[in-house]
mmCIF file of C-alpha atoms in Angstrom:
data_model
loop_
_atom_site.group_PDB
_atom_site.id
_atom_site.type_symbol
_atom_site.label_atom_id
_atom_site.label_comp_id
_atom_site.label_asym_id
_atom_site.label_seq_id
_atom_site.Cartn_x
_atom_site.Cartn_y
_atom_site.Cartn_z
ATOM 1 C CA UNK A 2 0.000 0.000 0.000
ATOM 2 C CA UNK A 3 2.703 2.493 0.947
ATOM 3 C CA UNK A 4 4.557 1.679 -2.279
ATOM 4 C CA UNK A 5 1.505 2.782 -4.241
ATOM 5 C CA UNK A 6 1.069 6.003 -2.294
ATOM 6 C CA UNK A 7 4.652 7.175 -2.859
ATOM 7 C CA UNK A 8 4.490 7.336 -6.666
ATOM 8 C CA UNK A 9 0.929 8.717 -6.559
ATOM 9 C CA UNK A 10 2.051 11.460 -4.174
ATOM 10 C CA UNK A 11 4.999 12.302 -6.435
ATOM 11 C CA UNK A 12 2.721 12.469 -9.472
ATOM 12 C CA UNK A 13 0.312 14.741 -7.625
ATOM 13 C CA UNK A 14 3.159 17.000 -6.550
ATOM 14 C CA UNK A 15 4.456 17.187 -10.115
ATOM 15 C CA UNK A 16 0.969 17.901 -11.513
ATOM 16 C CA UNK A 17 0.587 20.618 -8.907
ATOM 17 C CA UNK A 18 3.997 22.106 -9.784
ATOM 18 C CA UNK A 19 3.199 22.116 -13.502
ATOM 19 C CA UNK A 20 -0.205 23.719 -12.854
ATOM 20 C CA UNK A 21 1.405 26.473 -10.762
ATOM 21 C CA UNK A 22 4.052 27.235 -13.386
ATOM 22 C CA UNK A 23 1.515 27.241 -16.216
ATOM 23 C CA UNK A 24 -0.788 29.502 -14.201
ATOM 24 C CA UNK A 25 2.125 31.870 -13.527
ATOM 25 C CA UNK A 26 3.003 32.138 -17.216
ATOM 26 C CA UNK A 27 -0.642 32.654 -18.163
ATOM 27 C CA UNK A 28 -1.256 35.366 -15.564
ATOM 28 C CA UNK A 29 1.952 37.237 -16.393
ATOM 29 C CA UNK A 30 0.897 37.207 -20.067
ATOM 30 C CA UNK A 31 -2.624 38.436 -19.265
ATOM 31 C CA UNK A 32 -2.264 40.933 -16.432
ATOM 32 C CA UNK A 33 -0.084 43.923 -15.536
ATOM 33 C CA UNK A 34 2.750 42.371 -13.541
ATOM 34 C CA UNK A 35 1.985 44.272 -10.342
ATOM 35 C CA UNK A 36 -1.486 42.666 -10.308
ATOM 36 C CA UNK A 37 -0.086 39.134 -10.437
ATOM 37 C CA UNK A 38 -0.025 37.796 -6.881
ATOM 38 C CA UNK A 39 0.722 34.450 -5.287
ATOM 39 C CA UNK A 40 -2.972 34.323 -4.342
ATOM 40 C CA UNK A 41 -3.994 34.786 -7.987
ATOM 41 C CA UNK A 42 -1.518 32.130 -9.138
ATOM 42 C CA UNK A 43 -2.850 29.698 -6.531
ATOM 43 C CA UNK A 44 -6.447 30.341 -7.574
ATOM 44 C CA UNK A 45 -5.636 29.856 -11.275
ATOM 45 C CA UNK A 46 -3.676 26.669 -10.554
ATOM 46 C CA UNK A 47 -6.384 25.284 -8.257
ATOM 47 C CA UNK A 48 -4.054 24.939 -5.258
ATOM 48 C CA UNK A 49 -3.749 26.545 -1.858
ATOM 49 C CA UNK A 50 -1.444 29.507 -1.378
ATOM 50 C CA UNK A 51 0.631 27.494 1.102
ATOM 51 C CA UNK A 52 1.300 24.888 -1.587
ATOM 52 C CA UNK A 53 3.186 27.591 -3.477
ATOM 53 C CA UNK A 54 4.972 28.975 -0.425
ATOM 54 C CA UNK A 55 6.158 25.492 0.586
ATOM 55 C CA UNK A 56 8.062 25.312 -2.691
ATOM 56 C CA UNK A 57 8.953 28.948 -3.483
ATOM 57 C CA UNK A 58 9.565 31.818 -1.051
ATOM 58 C CA UNK A 59 8.137 34.627 -3.201
ATOM 59 C CA UNK A 60 6.350 35.652 -6.378
ATOM 60 C CA UNK A 61 9.697 36.398 -8.012
ATOM 61 C CA UNK A 62 10.912 32.856 -7.313
ATOM 62 C CA UNK A 63 7.768 31.408 -8.936
ATOM 63 C CA UNK A 64 8.215 33.634 -11.991
ATOM 64 C CA UNK A 65 11.820 32.507 -12.331
ATOM 65 C CA UNK A 66 10.783 28.855 -11.999
ATOM 66 C CA UNK A 67 8.122 29.403 -14.674
ATOM 67 C CA UNK A 68 10.773 30.731 -17.045
ATOM 68 C CA UNK A 69 13.237 27.941 -16.245
ATOM 69 C CA UNK A 70 10.524 25.354 -16.863
ATOM 70 C CA UNK A 71 10.326 26.427 -20.506
ATOM 71 C CA UNK A 72 13.706 24.743 -21.028
ATOM 72 C CA UNK A 73 12.967 21.695 -18.873
ATOM 73 C CA UNK A 74 14.238 18.456 -20.293
ATOM 74 C CA UNK A 75 17.356 20.166 -21.627
ATOM 75 C CA UNK A 76 20.305 19.527 -19.340
ATOM 76 C CA UNK A 77 22.236 22.764 -18.820
ATOM 77 C CA UNK A 78 25.435 20.934 -19.645
ATOM 78 C CA UNK A 79 23.996 19.829 -22.986
ATOM 79 C CA UNK A 80 23.148 23.323 -24.246
ATOM 80 C CA UNK A 81 24.968 23.844 -27.528
ATOM 81 C CA UNK A 82 24.872 26.188 -30.493
ATOM 82 C CA UNK A 83 24.836 24.745 -33.991
ATOM 83 C CA UNK A 84 28.292 24.130 -35.425
ATOM 84 C CA UNK A 85 28.059 23.433 -39.140
ATOM 85 C CA UNK A 86 31.457 24.960 -39.828
ATOM 86 C CA UNK A 87 29.831 28.141 -41.159
ATOM 87 C CA UNK A 88 29.982 30.622 -38.271
ATOM 88 C CA UNK A 89 27.964 33.326 -40.013
ATOM 89 C CA UNK A 90 25.109 30.957 -40.876
ATOM 90 C CA UNK A 91 25.112 29.405 -37.401
ATOM 91 C CA UNK A 92 25.024 32.766 -35.612
ATOM 92 C CA UNK A 93 22.305 34.112 -37.893
ATOM 93 C CA UNK A 94 20.179 31.037 -37.166
ATOM 94 C CA UNK A 95 20.608 31.536 -33.416
ATOM 95 C CA UNK A 96 20.057 35.298 -33.483
ATOM 96 C CA UNK A 97 16.951 35.014 -35.679
ATOM 97 C CA UNK A 98 15.515 32.521 -33.179
ATOM 98 C CA UNK A 99 16.418 34.892 -30.326
ATOM 99 C CA UNK A 100 14.682 37.923 -31.853
ATOM 100 C CA UNK A 101 11.635 35.780 -32.627
ATOM 101 C CA UNK A 102 11.497 34.664 -28.998
ATOM 102 C CA UNK A 103 11.847 38.209 -27.644
ATOM 103 C CA UNK A 104 9.188 39.442 -30.097
ATOM 104 C CA UNK A 105 6.692 36.847 -28.811
ATOM 105 C CA UNK A 106 4.240 38.742 -26.548
ATOM 106 C CA UNK A 107 3.934 35.963 -23.948
ATOM 107 C CA UNK A 108 7.706 35.507 -23.614
ATOM 108 C CA UNK A 109 8.200 39.278 -23.656
ATOM 109 C CA UNK A 110 5.953 39.774 -20.636
ATOM 110 C CA UNK A 111 7.505 36.883 -18.735
ATOM 111 C CA UNK A 112 11.093 38.020 -19.270
ATOM 112 C CA UNK A 113 10.213 41.655 -18.496
ATOM 113 C CA UNK A 114 8.627 40.484 -15.236
ATOM 114 C CA UNK A 115 11.732 38.495 -14.374
ATOM 115 C CA UNK A 116 14.034 41.417 -15.204
ATOM 116 C CA UNK A 117 12.003 43.627 -12.870
ATOM 117 C CA UNK A 118 12.570 41.142 -10.058
ATOM 118 C CA UNK A 119 16.245 40.483 -10.865
ATOM 119 C CA UNK A 120 16.978 44.224 -10.761
ATOM 120 C CA UNK A 121 15.649 44.420 -7.197
ATOM 121 C CA UNK A 122 16.746 41.062 -5.766
ATOM 122 C CA UNK A 123 20.469 40.247 -5.603
ATOM 123 C CA UNK A 124 19.827 36.654 -4.525
ATOM 124 C CA UNK A 125 17.508 36.030 -7.468
ATOM 125 C CA UNK A 126 20.012 37.715 -9.795
ATOM 126 C CA UNK A 127 22.708 35.302 -8.632
ATOM 127 C CA UNK A 128 20.392 32.323 -9.161
ATOM 128 C CA UNK A 129 19.443 33.600 -12.620
ATOM 129 C CA UNK A 130 23.113 33.935 -13.527
ATOM 130 C CA UNK A 131 24.003 30.489 -12.206
ATOM 131 C CA UNK A 132 21.077 28.473 -13.584
ATOM 132 C CA UNK A 133 20.283 30.231 -16.843
ATOM 133 C CA UNK A 134 22.719 32.904 -18.016
ATOM 134 C CA UNK A 135 26.042 31.168 -17.337
ATOM 135 C CA UNK A 136 25.254 27.852 -19.114
ATOM 136 C CA UNK A 137 24.019 29.779 -22.158
ATOM 137 C CA UNK A 138 27.093 32.012 -22.205
ATOM 138 C CA UNK A 139 29.395 29.005 -21.965
ATOM 139 C CA UNK A 140 27.599 27.345 -24.897
ATOM 140 C CA UNK A 141 28.014 30.504 -26.955
ATOM 141 C CA UNK A 142 31.704 30.805 -26.073
ATOM 142 C CA UNK A 143 32.279 27.156 -26.959
ATOM 143 C CA UNK A 144 30.942 27.889 -30.448
ATOM 144 C CA UNK A 145 33.112 30.992 -30.762
ATOM 145 C CA UNK A 146 36.212 29.067 -29.633
ATOM 146 C CA UNK A 147 35.493 26.532 -32.360
ATOM 147 C CA UNK A 148 35.347 29.407 -34.847
ATOM 148 C CA UNK A 149 38.679 30.717 -33.564
ATOM 149 C CA UNK A 150 40.210 27.283 -34.092
ATOM 150 C CA UNK A 151 38.869 27.268 -37.663
ATOM 151 C CA UNK A 152 40.344 30.711 -38.358
ATOM 152 C CA UNK A 153 36.922 32.396 -38.605
ATOM 153 C CA UNK A 154 37.545 34.741 -35.670
ATOM 154 C CA UNK A 155 40.709 36.558 -34.661
ATOM 155 C CA UNK A 156 42.758 34.244 -32.420
ATOM 156 C CA UNK A 157 43.078 36.960 -29.750
ATOM 157 C CA UNK A 158 39.421 38.024 -29.866
ATOM 158 C CA UNK A 159 37.884 38.729 -26.451
ATOM 159 C CA UNK A 160 34.947 36.313 -26.560
ATOM 160 C CA UNK A 161 33.105 37.955 -23.662
ATOM 161 C CA UNK A 162 33.246 41.257 -25.508
ATOM 162 C CA UNK A 163 32.208 39.590 -28.777
ATOM 163 C CA UNK A 164 29.080 38.231 -27.081
ATOM 164 C CA UNK A 165 28.288 41.648 -25.640
ATOM 165 C CA UNK A 166 28.625 43.244 -29.079
ATOM 166 C CA UNK A 167 26.352 40.547 -30.504
ATOM 167 C CA UNK A 168 23.634 40.526 -27.822
ATOM 168 C CA UNK A 169 23.671 43.865 -25.973
ATOM 169 C CA UNK A 170 22.151 45.930 -28.823
ATOM 170 C CA UNK A 171 19.334 43.379 -29.126
ATOM 171 C CA UNK A 172 18.668 43.519 -25.391
ATOM 172 C CA UNK A 173 18.684 47.315 -25.388
ATOM 173 C CA UNK A 174 16.323 47.537 -28.374
ATOM 174 C CA UNK A 175 13.998 45.049 -26.675
ATOM 175 C CA UNK A 176 14.225 46.728 -23.258
ATOM 176 C CA UNK A 177 13.516 50.239 -24.558
ATOM 177 C CA UNK A 178 11.196 49.120 -27.387
ATOM 178 C CA UNK A 179 13.291 51.379 -29.611
ATOM 179 C CA UNK A 180 12.939 49.419 -32.849
ATOM 180 C CA UNK A 181 11.547 46.265 -34.422
ATOM 181 C CA UNK A 182 12.985 42.861 -33.618
ATOM 182 C CA UNK A 183 13.268 41.353 -37.093
ATOM 183 C CA UNK A 184 15.347 38.709 -38.870
ATOM 184 C CA UNK A 185 17.099 41.528 -40.772
ATOM 185 C CA UNK A 186 18.081 43.158 -37.475
ATOM 186 C CA UNK A 187 19.388 39.830 -36.183
ATOM 187 C CA UNK A 188 21.492 39.413 -39.321
ATOM 188 C CA UNK A 189 22.890 42.935 -38.990
ATOM 189 C CA UNK A 190 24.121 42.190 -35.459
ATOM 190 C CA UNK A 191 25.936 39.089 -36.687
ATOM 191 C CA UNK A 192 27.473 41.009 -39.593
ATOM 192 C CA UNK A 193 28.708 43.784 -37.282
ATOM 193 C CA UNK A 194 30.162 41.304 -34.791
ATOM 194 C CA UNK A 195 32.007 39.328 -37.464
ATOM 195 C CA UNK A 196 33.438 42.534 -38.936
ATOM 196 C CA UNK A 197 34.674 43.570 -35.495
ATOM 197 C CA UNK A 198 36.143 40.231 -34.424
ATOM 198 C CA UNK A 199 36.953 38.487 -37.700
ATOM 199 C CA UNK A 200 40.453 37.273 -38.572
#
């Protein structure tokens, strides 16, 4: 009997977790962020407020978990950029996918909500860097190192700076809503970066 209850309990907990994260993403997409509360998330997910607080200490932690869950199933160590041998084509593929993601209204609201929380919460910022930003940056640098080895980037290129040149203008345009996020814009960032850091 107890052997049956264990797996059932785990399944219920996982269903509850998934419902909470889905409710969080839905509410953030639908409502002004300041109106999204743990109480509203609990009501949408069909759970008690304490169910959320037993797992996450704050609204910001739930929002971060909801964002992380979008990449569930992908081990952070397995994150990799395409490496076809054609750096320009590979980077344009990745950057076009990135601008498409940031232009998606539901993702836009979720990542803006998270950035609001990260700016005010040093602990959450550290967790964001450790669990999400750092693995992605390492995957990007691995691809750039491969390009250096193939003679497609200058051998002394500062890869951290190259990534900033590639991504920072996109982030600023998105943050300030100062221009459209289009495939052509993505391509222009790649072109500028390769001109700056090419062999």
